[in-house]
């Protein structure tokens, strides 16, 4: 599965999961083609839908004209759901961040301007009973394949950790008059909001999984929320998962290809958080497809700390933050499957291995897991990575 410019996680705003699911656009390929031509002035030669949940996305190929001989020919059309379309300032800030990072050398998409020289266009449709409005954007298509599809080496994990650190560090220099909209207090995917999961625990039934999540939430309240004032704040990407990072092979050798990151997708979960949130989220998602999940954290941490060394307090919270992100992804997926059983295969991507990893971490305990992570990270100091 190729995932473009949207989160595997289905929430873009607020913490009401059910209302989000009812606002998804339903444009046909013909209507989407007409949007590209009327709003962006490009002639569509081919268009096909991309998998998504609460937004609608299309892979668009365009024909070259005399005016676009040097431009790209592949794009992603993103049509935001009606709820997200009510917060245009949030989408505007995300678009400016994408452009800022690209200018700074990161492999993000280019955001295409409309014929009116805007980054977005608000389009309305009349269904007969009501008029719905959707924000429309067009971004360049990024090459590569998601890292979920390849075996991830320790060196690539290190580079991804370093990328996460460089991204947060670079965003310290980003300024925008509406940047404060990234303070999304009730945003279910902000890592500090793990306790909001309590209202969705029913989706787990009476099970060991539910017991583990309930314990993580209580530990989180006592050992993480009480220390937020000691963490260093920053803007987080918030969703560097194994489908939102694209890679390309840079050489083929008998021992296998070497990869580099060719694309960073999906800035829809951006919010104010903390450095330690970014590395915890990245560790959790890199564990999903790994054959040695418990060793992932050390390689990612070493890469991140080559840019932003964590403080002792931040390091001490890392275990519960990774567990917390597992809980967010797994609980909300279970809840969403009850609402939309037809989407179960898509929604449960993380759950296929996620519960197993969370149980293993919880059974081993914080001290044992930290010993593996920190020892692996220390091995980079001596130049002999484990």
Protein backbone atom coordinates (compact mmCIF):
# COMPACT_ATOMS: atom_id res chain seq x y z
CA UNK A 1 0.00 0.00 0.00
CA UNK A 2 1.30 3.46 -0.88
CA UNK A 3 0.16 6.17 1.51
CA UNK A 4 0.40 9.77 0.31
CA UNK A 5 -0.02 12.99 2.21
CA UNK A 6 -2.34 11.67 4.84
CA UNK A 7 -1.99 9.92 8.12
CA UNK A 8 -2.60 6.27 8.81
CA UNK A 9 -4.23 7.75 11.85
CA UNK A 10 -7.61 9.17 11.06
CA UNK A 11 -7.89 12.28 13.12
CA UNK A 12 -7.06 15.72 11.82
CA UNK A 13 -8.68 17.98 14.36
CA UNK A 14 -10.26 17.81 17.78
CA UNK A 15 -11.05 14.59 19.60
CA UNK A 16 -14.45 13.69 18.20
CA UNK A 17 -13.56 10.74 15.99
CA UNK A 18 -17.03 9.98 14.75
CA UNK A 19 -17.86 13.43 13.38
CA UNK A 20 -14.66 13.42 11.34
CA UNK A 21 -15.59 10.24 9.56
CA UNK A 22 -18.86 11.76 8.32
CA UNK A 23 -17.23 14.63 6.46
CA UNK A 24 -15.10 12.88 3.87
CA UNK A 25 -15.29 14.32 0.34
CA UNK A 26 -16.69 12.09 -2.39
CA UNK A 27 -15.47 13.62 -5.65
CA UNK A 28 -15.42 11.40 -8.73
CA UNK A 29 -12.30 11.14 -10.87
CA UNK A 30 -14.01 13.31 -13.48
CA UNK A 31 -14.83 15.98 -10.88
CA UNK A 32 -11.29 15.83 -9.49
CA UNK A 33 -9.84 16.27 -12.99
CA UNK A 34 -12.07 19.28 -13.53
CA UNK A 35 -10.81 20.77 -10.25
CA UNK A 36 -7.17 20.43 -11.31
CA UNK A 37 -7.89 22.11 -14.62
CA UNK A 38 -10.15 24.89 -13.35
CA UNK A 39 -8.26 25.73 -10.13
CA UNK A 40 -4.64 25.07 -11.13
CA UNK A 41 -4.76 25.40 -14.91
CA UNK A 42 -3.22 22.00 -15.64
CA UNK A 43 -4.48 19.54 -18.25
CA UNK A 44 -5.01 16.11 -16.67
CA UNK A 45 -3.91 13.09 -18.70
CA UNK A 46 -4.48 10.46 -16.01
CA UNK A 47 -5.96 10.44 -12.50
CA UNK A 48 -6.52 7.72 -9.93
CA UNK A 49 -7.65 7.76 -6.29
CA UNK A 50 -5.20 7.13 -3.47
CA UNK A 51 -6.12 5.38 -0.21
CA UNK A 52 -7.23 7.80 2.48
CA UNK A 53 -9.62 8.08 5.36
CA UNK A 54 -11.06 11.47 6.19
CA UNK A 55 -9.66 13.42 3.24
CA UNK A 56 -9.67 12.52 -0.45
CA UNK A 57 -6.46 12.17 -2.44
CA UNK A 58 -5.71 11.58 -6.11
CA UNK A 59 -2.53 10.79 -8.03
CA UNK A 60 -2.62 13.15 -10.99
CA UNK A 61 -0.59 13.03 -14.20
CA UNK A 62 -0.71 16.11 -16.41
CA UNK A 63 0.11 16.79 -20.04
CA UNK A 64 2.96 19.12 -20.84
CA UNK A 65 2.10 22.36 -22.61
CA UNK A 66 4.16 25.20 -24.05
CA UNK A 67 3.88 26.89 -20.65
CA UNK A 68 4.85 23.85 -18.56
CA UNK A 69 7.72 22.29 -20.51
CA UNK A 70 10.00 22.28 -17.47
CA UNK A 71 7.48 21.62 -14.73
CA UNK A 72 6.60 18.35 -13.00
CA UNK A 73 4.10 16.03 -14.60
CA UNK A 74 2.92 14.15 -11.50
CA UNK A 75 1.02 15.62 -8.57
CA UNK A 76 -1.14 14.72 -5.60
CA UNK A 77 -4.50 16.47 -5.40
CA UNK A 78 -5.63 16.72 -1.78
CA UNK A 79 -9.25 17.58 -0.98
CA UNK A 80 -9.68 18.25 2.74
CA UNK A 81 -12.78 17.08 4.59
CA UNK A 82 -15.38 19.66 5.55
CA UNK A 83 -14.25 19.83 9.19
CA UNK A 84 -10.60 20.49 8.33
CA UNK A 85 -11.74 22.95 5.68
CA UNK A 86 -13.20 25.09 8.47
CA UNK A 87 -9.66 25.76 9.75
CA UNK A 88 -7.93 27.18 6.66
CA UNK A 89 -5.29 28.88 8.81
CA UNK A 90 -4.06 25.46 10.00
CA UNK A 91 -3.75 24.14 6.46
CA UNK A 92 -2.07 27.39 5.39
CA UNK A 93 0.57 27.04 8.10
CA UNK A 94 1.16 23.39 7.14
CA UNK A 95 1.64 24.39 3.51
CA UNK A 96 4.11 27.13 4.42
CA UNK A 97 6.04 24.68 6.61
CA UNK A 98 6.28 22.22 3.70
CA UNK A 99 7.68 24.98 1.48
CA UNK A 100 10.02 26.23 4.23
CA UNK A 101 11.47 22.76 4.76
CA UNK A 102 11.89 22.20 1.03
CA UNK A 103 13.81 25.47 0.76
CA UNK A 104 15.99 24.27 3.64
CA UNK A 105 16.90 21.11 1.71
CA UNK A 106 14.39 18.58 3.07
CA UNK A 107 12.73 16.19 0.58
CA UNK A 108 9.22 17.58 0.96
CA UNK A 109 6.75 18.24 -1.84
CA UNK A 110 6.33 21.54 -3.64
CA UNK A 111 3.00 23.24 -3.02
CA UNK A 112 1.48 24.41 -6.29
CA UNK A 113 -0.22 27.78 -6.52
CA UNK A 114 -3.69 28.23 -7.96
CA UNK A 115 -4.40 30.34 -11.02
CA UNK A 116 -5.19 33.10 -8.52
CA UNK A 117 -1.73 32.67 -6.93
CA UNK A 118 -3.02 31.11 -3.71
CA UNK A 119 -1.91 27.91 -1.96
CA UNK A 120 -5.46 26.61 -1.51
CA UNK A 121 -8.86 27.09 -3.06
CA UNK A 122 -12.21 26.68 -1.32
CA UNK A 123 -14.65 24.84 -3.57
CA UNK A 124 -18.31 24.25 -2.83
CA UNK A 125 -20.66 21.51 -3.95
CA UNK A 126 -24.44 21.43 -3.78
CA UNK A 127 -25.81 18.02 -2.89
CA UNK A 128 -29.38 19.25 -3.09
CA UNK A 129 -29.91 19.27 0.67
CA UNK A 130 -26.88 21.35 1.61
CA UNK A 131 -23.81 23.10 0.28
CA UNK A 132 -20.49 21.66 1.42
CA UNK A 133 -17.15 23.44 1.15
CA UNK A 134 -13.73 21.79 0.72
CA UNK A 135 -10.21 23.17 0.69
CA UNK A 136 -8.24 21.94 -2.30
CA UNK A 137 -4.44 21.75 -2.64
CA UNK A 138 -2.07 20.39 -5.25
CA UNK A 139 1.37 19.11 -4.29
CA UNK A 140 4.11 17.57 -6.37
CA UNK A 141 4.36 13.79 -6.32
CA UNK A 142 7.42 12.54 -4.47
CA UNK A 143 9.48 9.58 -5.74
CA UNK A 144 10.32 6.49 -3.75
CA UNK A 145 8.64 3.76 -1.78
CA UNK A 146 7.59 3.75 1.86
CA UNK A 147 10.09 2.26 4.25
CA UNK A 148 7.37 -0.17 5.33
CA UNK A 149 8.18 -2.04 2.11
CA UNK A 150 11.91 -2.52 2.66
CA UNK A 151 14.13 -4.15 5.31
CA UNK A 152 15.35 -1.28 7.49
CA UNK A 153 19.04 -1.35 8.37
CA UNK A 154 20.48 0.14 11.57
CA UNK A 155 22.15 2.84 9.47
CA UNK A 156 18.81 3.84 7.89
CA UNK A 157 17.20 3.93 11.36
CA UNK A 158 20.01 6.24 12.49
CA UNK A 159 19.48 8.48 9.45
CA UNK A 160 15.73 8.64 10.11
CA UNK A 161 16.36 9.61 13.73
CA UNK A 162 18.79 12.27 12.54
CA UNK A 163 16.22 13.48 10.01
CA UNK A 164 13.61 13.85 12.78
CA UNK A 165 16.04 15.87 14.88
CA UNK A 166 17.07 18.10 11.96
CA UNK A 167 13.42 18.70 11.08
CA UNK A 168 12.54 19.89 14.59
CA UNK A 169 15.73 21.94 14.81
CA UNK A 170 15.08 23.61 11.46
CA UNK A 171 11.51 24.50 12.42
CA UNK A 172 12.87 26.61 15.28
CA UNK A 173 13.57 29.20 12.57
CA UNK A 174 10.10 29.04 11.02
CA UNK A 175 7.89 32.06 11.56
CA UNK A 176 4.33 32.68 10.47
CA UNK A 177 1.67 35.06 11.83
CA UNK A 178 -0.74 32.16 12.37
CA UNK A 179 1.76 29.71 13.87
CA UNK A 180 -0.15 29.72 17.16
CA UNK A 181 -2.86 27.61 15.52
CA UNK A 182 -0.52 24.65 16.04
CA UNK A 183 -1.37 24.78 19.75
CA UNK A 184 -4.05 22.11 19.26
CA UNK A 185 -5.03 21.43 22.85
CA UNK A 186 -7.59 18.67 22.32
CA UNK A 187 -5.90 17.13 19.30
CA UNK A 188 -6.13 13.39 19.91
CA UNK A 189 -2.79 12.68 18.19
CA UNK A 190 -0.72 15.08 20.27
CA UNK A 191 1.27 12.77 22.51
CA UNK A 192 0.42 14.68 25.67
CA UNK A 193 -3.23 13.72 25.12
CA UNK A 194 -2.82 9.99 25.80
CA UNK A 195 -5.34 10.29 28.70
CA UNK A 196 -8.06 11.22 26.17
CA UNK A 197 -8.00 7.55 25.13
CA UNK A 198 -10.00 6.63 28.23
CA UNK A 199 -13.27 7.43 26.46
CA UNK A 200 -12.45 4.88 23.72
CA UNK A 201 -11.28 1.96 25.87
CA UNK A 202 -14.64 0.22 25.42
CA UNK A 203 -13.55 -0.64 21.86
CA UNK A 204 -11.03 -3.12 23.31
CA UNK A 205 -13.64 -5.14 25.20
CA UNK A 206 -12.51 -6.96 28.32
CA UNK A 207 -9.00 -8.02 27.37
CA UNK A 208 -5.37 -7.94 28.40
CA UNK A 209 -4.83 -5.25 25.77
CA UNK A 210 -7.31 -3.03 27.57
CA UNK A 211 -5.59 -3.67 30.91
CA UNK A 212 -2.22 -2.69 29.47
CA UNK A 213 -3.57 0.50 27.91
CA UNK A 214 -5.31 1.46 31.16
CA UNK A 215 -2.04 0.97 33.05
CA UNK A 216 -0.08 3.00 30.50
CA UNK A 217 -2.60 5.84 30.81
CA UNK A 218 -2.29 5.91 34.62
CA UNK A 219 1.52 5.81 34.49
CA UNK A 220 1.46 8.49 31.83
CA UNK A 221 -0.59 10.80 34.02
CA UNK A 222 1.77 10.41 36.96
CA UNK A 223 5.15 10.19 35.28
CA UNK A 224 4.87 12.17 32.02
CA UNK A 225 2.22 14.87 32.41
CA UNK A 226 3.81 16.02 35.68
CA UNK A 227 7.13 16.59 33.87
CA UNK A 228 5.96 18.44 30.75
CA UNK A 229 7.33 21.67 32.20
CA UNK A 230 10.81 20.11 32.12
CA UNK A 231 10.63 19.15 28.42
CA UNK A 232 11.84 21.51 25.69
CA UNK A 233 8.99 22.66 23.46
CA UNK A 234 9.06 22.72 19.66
CA UNK A 235 6.88 22.17 16.61
CA UNK A 236 6.51 18.44 15.85
CA UNK A 237 5.81 16.75 12.54
CA UNK A 238 4.05 14.25 14.78
CA UNK A 239 3.63 11.37 12.34
CA UNK A 240 6.96 10.14 10.97
CA UNK A 241 5.57 6.68 10.41
CA UNK A 242 6.72 3.87 8.15
CA UNK A 243 4.40 5.00 5.35
CA UNK A 244 5.14 8.72 5.60
CA UNK A 245 8.87 8.36 4.90
CA UNK A 246 9.82 7.42 1.34
CA UNK A 247 13.19 5.99 0.33
CA UNK A 248 15.06 5.28 -2.88
CA UNK A 249 17.94 2.88 -3.49
CA UNK A 250 21.25 4.63 -4.09
CA UNK A 251 23.24 1.55 -5.00
CA UNK A 252 22.80 -2.15 -5.45
CA UNK A 253 25.35 -4.53 -4.03
CA UNK A 254 25.54 -8.28 -3.35
CA UNK A 255 24.58 -7.62 0.27
CA UNK A 256 21.57 -5.54 -0.79
CA UNK A 257 20.62 -2.00 -1.70
CA UNK A 258 21.53 1.06 0.32
CA UNK A 259 18.70 3.52 0.72
CA UNK A 260 18.33 7.23 1.33
CA UNK A 261 15.23 9.20 2.31
CA UNK A 262 13.54 10.63 -0.80
CA UNK A 263 10.35 12.03 0.66
CA UNK A 264 8.59 13.16 3.83
CA UNK A 265 4.81 13.04 3.64
CA UNK A 266 1.77 14.13 5.60
CA UNK A 267 2.11 17.25 7.70
CA UNK A 268 -1.52 17.08 8.82
CA UNK A 269 -0.68 16.03 12.40
CA UNK A 270 1.69 18.91 13.09
CA UNK A 271 1.29 20.58 16.45
CA UNK A 272 3.29 22.14 19.23
CA UNK A 273 4.90 19.44 21.31
CA UNK A 274 8.38 18.60 22.54
CA UNK A 275 11.62 17.26 21.07
CA UNK A 276 11.21 14.03 23.01
CA UNK A 277 7.73 13.55 21.49
CA UNK A 278 9.18 13.50 17.97
CA UNK A 279 11.80 10.88 18.72
CA UNK A 280 9.31 8.72 20.67
CA UNK A 281 6.78 8.78 17.83
CA UNK A 282 9.49 7.94 15.31
CA UNK A 283 10.78 5.03 17.42
CA UNK A 284 7.29 3.59 17.78
CA UNK A 285 6.55 3.60 14.06
CA UNK A 286 9.98 2.26 13.10
CA UNK A 287 9.34 -0.69 15.44
CA UNK A 288 6.23 -1.74 13.51
CA UNK A 289 7.92 -3.54 10.61
CA UNK A 290 11.22 -4.39 12.30
CA UNK A 291 12.40 -7.96 12.88
CA UNK A 292 14.26 -6.70 15.99
CA UNK A 293 11.80 -4.11 17.32
CA UNK A 294 13.38 -3.63 20.75
CA UNK A 295 16.69 -2.60 19.19
CA UNK A 296 15.12 0.02 16.91
CA UNK A 297 14.94 2.66 19.64
CA UNK A 298 18.69 2.85 20.20
CA UNK A 299 19.52 3.48 16.54
CA UNK A 300 16.79 6.12 16.11
CA UNK A 301 17.76 7.75 19.41
CA UNK A 302 21.43 7.92 18.43
CA UNK A 303 20.53 9.65 15.17
CA UNK A 304 18.20 12.11 16.86
CA UNK A 305 20.70 12.91 19.60
CA UNK A 306 23.42 13.60 17.03
CA UNK A 307 21.35 16.74 16.39
CA UNK A 308 19.45 17.30 19.65
CA UNK A 309 20.78 15.47 22.74
CA UNK A 310 17.96 14.73 25.17
CA UNK A 311 18.12 15.80 28.78
CA UNK A 312 18.02 13.13 31.53
CA UNK A 313 14.38 13.99 32.28
CA UNK A 314 13.43 13.66 28.61
CA UNK A 315 15.27 10.36 28.29
CA UNK A 316 13.53 9.08 31.40
CA UNK A 317 10.13 9.68 29.78
CA UNK A 318 10.96 8.02 26.47
CA UNK A 319 9.73 4.52 27.38
CA UNK A 320 6.26 5.69 28.45
CA UNK A 321 6.01 8.06 25.48
CA UNK A 322 6.66 5.21 23.05
CA UNK A 323 4.09 3.05 24.89
CA UNK A 324 1.69 5.99 24.80
CA UNK A 325 1.99 6.34 21.04
CA UNK A 326 1.36 2.62 20.60
CA UNK A 327 -1.78 3.05 22.70
CA UNK A 328 -2.99 6.04 20.67
CA UNK A 329 -2.61 4.22 17.36
CA UNK A 330 -4.05 0.92 18.54
CA UNK A 331 -7.02 2.21 20.55
CA UNK A 332 -8.19 4.68 17.92
CA UNK A 333 -7.84 2.04 15.21
CA UNK A 334 -10.01 -0.35 17.25
CA UNK A 335 -12.59 2.37 17.84
CA UNK A 336 -12.62 3.33 14.16
CA UNK A 337 -13.07 -0.30 13.09
CA UNK A 338 -16.28 -0.44 15.09
CA UNK A 339 -17.55 2.65 13.29
CA UNK A 340 -16.33 1.54 9.86
CA UNK A 341 -15.82 -2.22 9.64
CA UNK A 342 -15.56 -1.95 5.85
CA UNK A 343 -12.25 -0.11 6.35
CA UNK A 344 -10.84 -2.63 8.82
CA UNK A 345 -7.89 -3.80 6.71
CA UNK A 346 -6.70 -0.23 6.15
CA UNK A 347 -7.25 0.93 9.72
CA UNK A 348 -5.50 -2.03 11.32
CA UNK A 349 -2.15 -1.67 9.53
CA UNK A 350 -0.35 -0.73 12.74
CA UNK A 351 -2.29 -3.22 14.85
CA UNK A 352 -0.95 -6.24 12.96
CA UNK A 353 2.26 -6.11 14.96
CA UNK A 354 1.62 -3.19 17.30
CA UNK A 355 -0.12 -5.08 20.09
CA UNK A 356 2.63 -7.67 20.16
CA UNK A 357 5.33 -4.99 20.46
CA UNK A 358 3.47 -3.07 23.16
CA UNK A 359 2.91 -6.22 25.22
CA UNK A 360 6.57 -7.19 24.89
CA UNK A 361 7.75 -3.75 26.01
CA UNK A 362 5.34 -3.70 28.91
CA UNK A 363 6.28 -7.22 30.04
CA UNK A 364 10.00 -6.43 29.94
CA UNK A 365 9.56 -3.17 31.81
CA UNK A 366 11.10 0.26 31.44
CA UNK A 367 14.51 -0.50 32.91
CA UNK A 368 15.22 -3.49 30.66
CA UNK A 369 14.03 -1.74 27.49
CA UNK A 370 15.98 1.42 28.30
CA UNK A 371 19.13 -0.63 28.83
CA UNK A 372 18.85 -1.95 25.27
CA UNK A 373 18.07 1.48 23.79
CA UNK A 374 20.71 3.44 25.68
CA UNK A 375 23.44 0.84 25.24
CA UNK A 376 22.80 0.77 21.49
CA UNK A 377 22.83 4.58 21.36
CA UNK A 378 26.11 4.69 23.32
CA UNK A 379 27.73 2.35 20.80
CA UNK A 380 27.63 5.17 18.24
CA UNK A 381 29.82 7.31 20.50
CA UNK A 382 32.66 4.82 20.10
CA UNK A 383 32.04 4.50 16.37
CA UNK A 384 30.99 0.85 16.70
CA UNK A 385 27.25 0.78 16.19
CA UNK A 386 25.53 -2.33 17.49
